[in-house]
Amino acid sequence: MASISEYTSEETPLQVHLNGVSTFISIVGLTVVVIVLIVLLARYFSGHTKNPDGSVQFTTGKTKVGDAIDGAIKIITVVVTIVVVAVP
């Protein structure tokens, strides 16, 4: 009974495998997030995104700074959502 109740800090093979898988998922998730962030910001600031009515969301020199910041915040919100879903 004493040998069964002793706590050992050794990880089981399953724990080792799960730690490896979770590390891999985290690395892949963060890589995807960086790629998505770069692509979405590039598309937004190059004028390739459109509003539901078909108008361009960002036009250099015509879009107000506040509107550009709002668009960037929406993109960052999408990226944070991906991190929250993928990484834990």
PDB file of N, CA, C and O in Angstrom, residues 7-48:
ATOM      1  N   TYR A   7       4.021   9.319  -4.356  1.00  0.00           N
ATOM      2  CA  TYR A   7       3.866  10.180  -5.530  1.00  0.00           C
ATOM      3  C   TYR A   7       5.187  10.227  -6.280  1.00  0.00           C
ATOM      4  O   TYR A   7       6.228  10.526  -5.718  1.00  0.00           O
ATOM      5  N   THR A   8       5.112   9.926  -7.553  1.00  0.00           N
ATOM      6  CA  THR A   8       6.309  10.036  -8.388  1.00  0.00           C
ATOM      7  C   THR A   8       6.071  11.147  -9.399  1.00  0.00           C
ATOM      8  O   THR A   8       4.983  11.296  -9.946  1.00  0.00           O
ATOM      9  N   SER A   9       7.090  11.929  -9.633  1.00  0.00           N
ATOM     10  CA  SER A   9       6.952  13.049 -10.560  1.00  0.00           C
ATOM     11  C   SER A   9       7.260  12.653 -11.998  1.00  0.00           C
ATOM     12  O   SER A   9       7.323  13.497 -12.876  1.00  0.00           O
ATOM     13  N   GLU A  10       7.464  11.384 -12.247  1.00  0.00           N
ATOM     14  CA  GLU A  10       7.736  10.931 -13.608  1.00  0.00           C
ATOM     15  C   GLU A  10       6.465  11.023 -14.439  1.00  0.00           C
ATOM     16  O   GLU A  10       5.383  10.703 -13.984  1.00  0.00           O
ATOM     17  N   GLU A  11       6.634  11.468 -15.664  1.00  0.00           N
ATOM     18  CA  GLU A  11       5.491  11.546 -16.564  1.00  0.00           C
ATOM     19  C   GLU A  11       5.275  10.200 -17.235  1.00  0.00           C
ATOM     20  O   GLU A  11       6.232   9.499 -17.575  1.00  0.00           O
ATOM     21  N   THR A  12       4.021   9.888 -17.445  1.00  0.00           N
ATOM     22  CA  THR A  12       3.688   8.647 -18.136  1.00  0.00           C
ATOM     23  C   THR A  12       3.948   8.838 -19.630  1.00  0.00           C
ATOM     24  O   THR A  12       4.026   9.977 -20.110  1.00  0.00           O
ATOM     25  N   PRO A  13       4.061   7.773 -20.392  1.00  0.00           N
ATOM     26  CA  PRO A  13       4.245   7.911 -21.843  1.00  0.00           C
ATOM     27  C   PRO A  13       3.109   8.692 -22.509  1.00  0.00           C
ATOM     28  O   PRO A  13       3.340   9.447 -23.461  1.00  0.00           O
ATOM     29  N   LEU A  14       1.904   8.535 -21.991  1.00  0.00           N
ATOM     30  CA  LEU A  14       0.778   9.281 -22.551  1.00  0.00           C
ATOM     31  C   LEU A  14       0.944  10.778 -22.306  1.00  0.00           C
ATOM     32  O   LEU A  14       0.701  11.595 -23.211  1.00  0.00           O
ATOM     33  N   GLN A  15       1.366  11.167 -21.113  1.00  0.00           N
ATOM     34  CA  GLN A  15       1.580  12.578 -20.821  1.00  0.00           C
ATOM     35  C   GLN A  15       2.683  13.168 -21.698  1.00  0.00           C
ATOM     36  O   GLN A  15       2.560  14.297 -22.172  1.00  0.00           O
ATOM     37  N   VAL A  16       3.735  12.416 -21.908  1.00  0.00           N
ATOM     38  CA  VAL A  16       4.824  12.882 -22.764  1.00  0.00           C
ATOM     39  C   VAL A  16       4.316  13.098 -24.185  1.00  0.00           C
ATOM     40  O   VAL A  16       4.606  14.116 -24.828  1.00  0.00           O
ATOM     41  N   HIS A  17       3.526  12.150 -24.688  1.00  0.00           N
ATOM     42  CA  HIS A  17       2.986  12.260 -26.053  1.00  0.00           C
ATOM     43  C   HIS A  17       2.020  13.439 -26.157  1.00  0.00           C
ATOM     44  O   HIS A  17       2.058  14.198 -27.138  1.00  0.00           O
ATOM     45  N   LEU A  18       1.159  13.609 -25.160  1.00  0.00           N
ATOM     46  CA  LEU A  18       0.207  14.720 -25.190  1.00  0.00           C
ATOM     47  C   LEU A  18       0.918  16.069 -25.107  1.00  0.00           C
ATOM     48  O   LEU A  18       0.497  17.030 -25.762  1.00  0.00           O
ATOM     49  N   ASN A  19       1.981  16.150 -24.332  1.00  0.00           N
ATOM     50  CA  ASN A  19       2.752  17.394 -24.280  1.00  0.00           C
ATOM     51  C   ASN A  19       3.375  17.705 -25.638  1.00  0.00           C
ATOM     52  O   ASN A  19       3.394  18.862 -26.070  1.00  0.00           O
ATOM     53  N   GLY A  20       3.871  16.693 -26.312  1.00  0.00           N
ATOM     54  CA  GLY A  20       4.434  16.888 -27.649  1.00  0.00           C
ATOM     55  C   GLY A  20       3.385  17.343 -28.649  1.00  0.00           C
ATOM     56  O   GLY A  20       3.625  18.253 -29.452  1.00  0.00           O
ATOM     57  N   VAL A  21       2.209  16.729 -28.604  1.00  0.00           N
ATOM     58  CA  VAL A  21       1.124  17.093 -29.519  1.00  0.00           C
ATOM     59  C   VAL A  21       0.652  18.519 -29.240  1.00  0.00           C
ATOM     60  O   VAL A  21       0.427  19.305 -30.169  1.00  0.00           O
ATOM     61  N   SER A  22       0.500  18.881 -27.966  1.00  0.00           N
ATOM     62  CA  SER A  22       0.030  20.232 -27.641  1.00  0.00           C
ATOM     63  C   SER A  22       1.060  21.288 -28.057  1.00  0.00           C
ATOM     64  O   SER A  22       0.691  22.370 -28.516  1.00  0.00           O
ATOM     65  N   THR A  23       2.337  20.979 -27.929  1.00  0.00           N
ATOM     66  CA  THR A  23       3.371  21.908 -28.384  1.00  0.00           C
ATOM     67  C   THR A  23       3.305  22.080 -29.899  1.00  0.00           C
ATOM     68  O   THR A  23       3.390  23.198 -30.413  1.00  0.00           O
ATOM     69  N   PHE A  24       3.125  20.989 -30.609  1.00  0.00           N
ATOM     70  CA  PHE A  24       3.023  21.041 -32.076  1.00  0.00           C
ATOM     71  C   PHE A  24       1.806  21.862 -32.504  1.00  0.00           C
ATOM     72  O   PHE A  24       1.905  22.708 -33.405  1.00  0.00           O
ATOM     73  N   ILE A  25       0.671  21.635 -31.853  1.00  0.00           N
ATOM     74  CA  ILE A  25      -0.552  22.372 -32.194  1.00  0.00           C
ATOM     75  C   ILE A  25      -0.351  23.866 -31.925  1.00  0.00           C
ATOM     76  O   ILE A  25      -0.795  24.709 -32.702  1.00  0.00           O
ATOM     77  N   SER A  26       0.313  24.193 -30.834  1.00  0.00           N
ATOM     78  CA  SER A  26       0.572  25.603 -30.518  1.00  0.00           C
ATOM     79  C   SER A  26       1.457  26.261 -31.570  1.00  0.00           C
ATOM     80  O   SER A  26       1.189  27.386 -32.000  1.00  0.00           O
ATOM     81  N   ILE A  27       2.496  25.571 -31.991  1.00  0.00           N
ATOM     82  CA  ILE A  27       3.398  26.137 -33.001  1.00  0.00           C
ATOM     83  C   ILE A  27       2.674  26.331 -34.325  1.00  0.00           C
ATOM     84  O   ILE A  27       2.783  27.378 -34.964  1.00  0.00           O
ATOM     85  N   VAL A  28       1.912  25.340 -34.740  1.00  0.00           N
ATOM     86  CA  VAL A  28       1.156  25.445 -35.994  1.00  0.00           C
ATOM     87  C   VAL A  28       0.114  26.560 -35.890  1.00  0.00           C
ATOM     88  O   VAL A  28      -0.041  27.362 -36.811  1.00  0.00           O
ATOM     89  N   GLY A  29      -0.577  26.636 -34.756  1.00  0.00           N
ATOM     90  CA  GLY A  29      -1.588  27.674 -34.566  1.00  0.00           C
ATOM     91  C   GLY A  29      -1.004  29.072 -34.637  1.00  0.00           C
ATOM     92  O   GLY A  29      -1.562  29.958 -35.290  1.00  0.00           O
ATOM     93  N   LEU A  30       0.114  29.275 -33.976  1.00  0.00           N
ATOM     94  CA  LEU A  30       0.731  30.601 -33.997  1.00  0.00           C
ATOM     95  C   LEU A  30       1.285  30.953 -35.372  1.00  0.00           C
ATOM     96  O   LEU A  30       1.234  32.115 -35.796  1.00  0.00           O
ATOM     97  N   THR A  31       1.780  29.959 -36.096  1.00  0.00           N
ATOM     98  CA  THR A  31       2.257  30.194 -37.453  1.00  0.00           C
ATOM     99  C   THR A  31       1.104  30.625 -38.360  1.00  0.00           C
ATOM    100  O   THR A  31       1.226  31.583 -39.136  1.00  0.00           O
ATOM    101  N   VAL A  32      -0.012  29.932 -38.242  1.00  0.00           N
ATOM    102  CA  VAL A  32      -1.190  30.279 -39.043  1.00  0.00           C
ATOM    103  C   VAL A  32      -1.679  31.681 -38.687  1.00  0.00           C
ATOM    104  O   VAL A  32      -2.053  32.464 -39.564  1.00  0.00           O
ATOM    105  N   VAL A  33      -1.657  32.005 -37.410  1.00  0.00           N
ATOM    106  CA  VAL A  33      -2.110  33.331 -36.975  1.00  0.00           C
ATOM    107  C   VAL A  33      -1.234  34.432 -37.576  1.00  0.00           C
ATOM    108  O   VAL A  33      -1.752  35.446 -38.044  1.00  0.00           O
ATOM    109  N   VAL A  34       0.060  34.247 -37.578  1.00  0.00           N
ATOM    110  CA  VAL A  34       0.957  35.258 -38.154  1.00  0.00           C
ATOM    111  C   VAL A  34       0.683  35.409 -39.648  1.00  0.00           C
ATOM    112  O   VAL A  34       0.612  36.530 -40.172  1.00  0.00           O
ATOM    113  N   ILE A  35       0.504  34.292 -40.343  1.00  0.00           N
ATOM    114  CA  ILE A  35       0.224  34.349 -41.785  1.00  0.00           C
ATOM    115  C   ILE A  35      -1.102  35.047 -42.051  1.00  0.00           C
ATOM    116  O   ILE A  35      -1.200  35.912 -42.938  1.00  0.00           O
ATOM    117  N   VAL A  36      -2.132  34.702 -41.285  1.00  0.00           N
ATOM    118  CA  VAL A  36      -3.448  35.327 -41.463  1.00  0.00           C
ATOM    119  C   VAL A  36      -3.371  36.821 -41.189  1.00  0.00           C
ATOM    120  O   VAL A  36      -3.946  37.623 -41.929  1.00  0.00           O
ATOM    121  N   LEU A  37      -2.653  37.217 -40.148  1.00  0.00           N
ATOM    122  CA  LEU A  37      -2.520  38.636 -39.826  1.00  0.00           C
ATOM    123  C   LEU A  37      -1.860  39.394 -40.974  1.00  0.00           C
ATOM    124  O   LEU A  37      -2.354  40.449 -41.400  1.00  0.00           O
ATOM    125  N   ILE A  38      -0.777  38.861 -41.495  1.00  0.00           N
ATOM    126  CA  ILE A  38      -0.070  39.526 -42.592  1.00  0.00           C
ATOM    127  C   ILE A  38      -0.953  39.631 -43.832  1.00  0.00           C
ATOM    128  O   ILE A  38      -1.047  40.686 -44.465  1.00  0.00           O
ATOM    129  N   VAL A  39      -1.618  38.545 -44.178  1.00  0.00           N
ATOM    130  CA  VAL A  39      -2.460  38.538 -45.381  1.00  0.00           C
ATOM    131  C   VAL A  39      -3.638  39.499 -45.241  1.00  0.00           C
ATOM    132  O   VAL A  39      -3.932  40.279 -46.158  1.00  0.00           O
ATOM    133  N   LEU A  40      -4.316  39.464 -44.089  1.00  0.00           N
ATOM    134  CA  LEU A  40      -5.477  40.343 -43.918  1.00  0.00           C
ATOM    135  C   LEU A  40      -5.078  41.813 -43.899  1.00  0.00           C
ATOM    136  O   LEU A  40      -5.766  42.651 -44.502  1.00  0.00           O
ATOM    137  N   LEU A  41      -3.987  42.145 -43.228  1.00  0.00           N
ATOM    138  CA  LEU A  41      -3.548  43.541 -43.226  1.00  0.00           C
ATOM    139  C   LEU A  41      -3.108  43.991 -44.616  1.00  0.00           C
ATOM    140  O   LEU A  41      -3.414  45.115 -45.036  1.00  0.00           O
ATOM    141  N   ALA A  42      -2.417  43.123 -45.340  1.00  0.00           N
ATOM    142  CA  ALA A  42      -1.995  43.468 -46.705  1.00  0.00           C
ATOM    143  C   ALA A  42      -3.203  43.670 -47.612  1.00  0.00           C
ATOM    144  O   ALA A  42      -3.247  44.631 -48.400  1.00  0.00           O
ATOM    145  N   ARG A  43      -4.192  42.785 -47.513  1.00  0.00           N
ATOM    146  CA  ARG A  43      -5.393  42.937 -48.337  1.00  0.00           C
ATOM    147  C   ARG A  43      -6.154  44.206 -47.983  1.00  0.00           C
ATOM    148  O   ARG A  43      -6.647  44.918 -48.861  1.00  0.00           O
ATOM    149  N   TYR A  44      -6.248  44.496 -46.687  1.00  0.00           N
ATOM    150  CA  TYR A  44      -7.000  45.681 -46.264  1.00  0.00           C
ATOM    151  C   TYR A  44      -6.323  46.963 -46.747  1.00  0.00           C
ATOM    152  O   TYR A  44      -6.960  47.817 -47.363  1.00  0.00           O
ATOM    153  N   PHE A  45      -5.030  47.092 -46.472  1.00  0.00           N
ATOM    154  CA  PHE A  45      -4.348  48.342 -46.801  1.00  0.00           C
ATOM    155  C   PHE A  45      -3.987  48.474 -48.280  1.00  0.00           C
ATOM    156  O   PHE A  45      -3.592  49.547 -48.729  1.00  0.00           O
ATOM    157  N   SER A  46      -4.137  47.407 -49.053  1.00  0.00           N
ATOM    158  CA  SER A  46      -3.920  47.523 -50.496  1.00  0.00           C
ATOM    159  C   SER A  46      -5.222  47.790 -51.242  1.00  0.00           C
ATOM    160  O   SER A  46      -5.221  47.971 -52.454  1.00  0.00           O
ATOM    161  N   GLY A  47      -6.347  47.815 -50.519  1.00  0.00           N
ATOM    162  CA  GLY A  47      -7.631  48.146 -51.130  1.00  0.00           C
ATOM    163  C   GLY A  47      -8.350  46.980 -51.767  1.00  0.00           C
ATOM    164  O   GLY A  47      -9.215  47.178 -52.618  1.00  0.00           O
ATOM    165  N   HIS A  48      -8.022  45.753 -51.375  1.00  0.00           N
ATOM    166  CA  HIS A  48      -8.674  44.588 -51.952  1.00  0.00           C
ATOM    167  C   HIS A  48      -9.869  44.077 -51.149  1.00  0.00           C
ATOM    168  O   HIS A  48     -10.491  43.097 -51.526  1.00  0.00           O
TER     169      HIS A  48
END
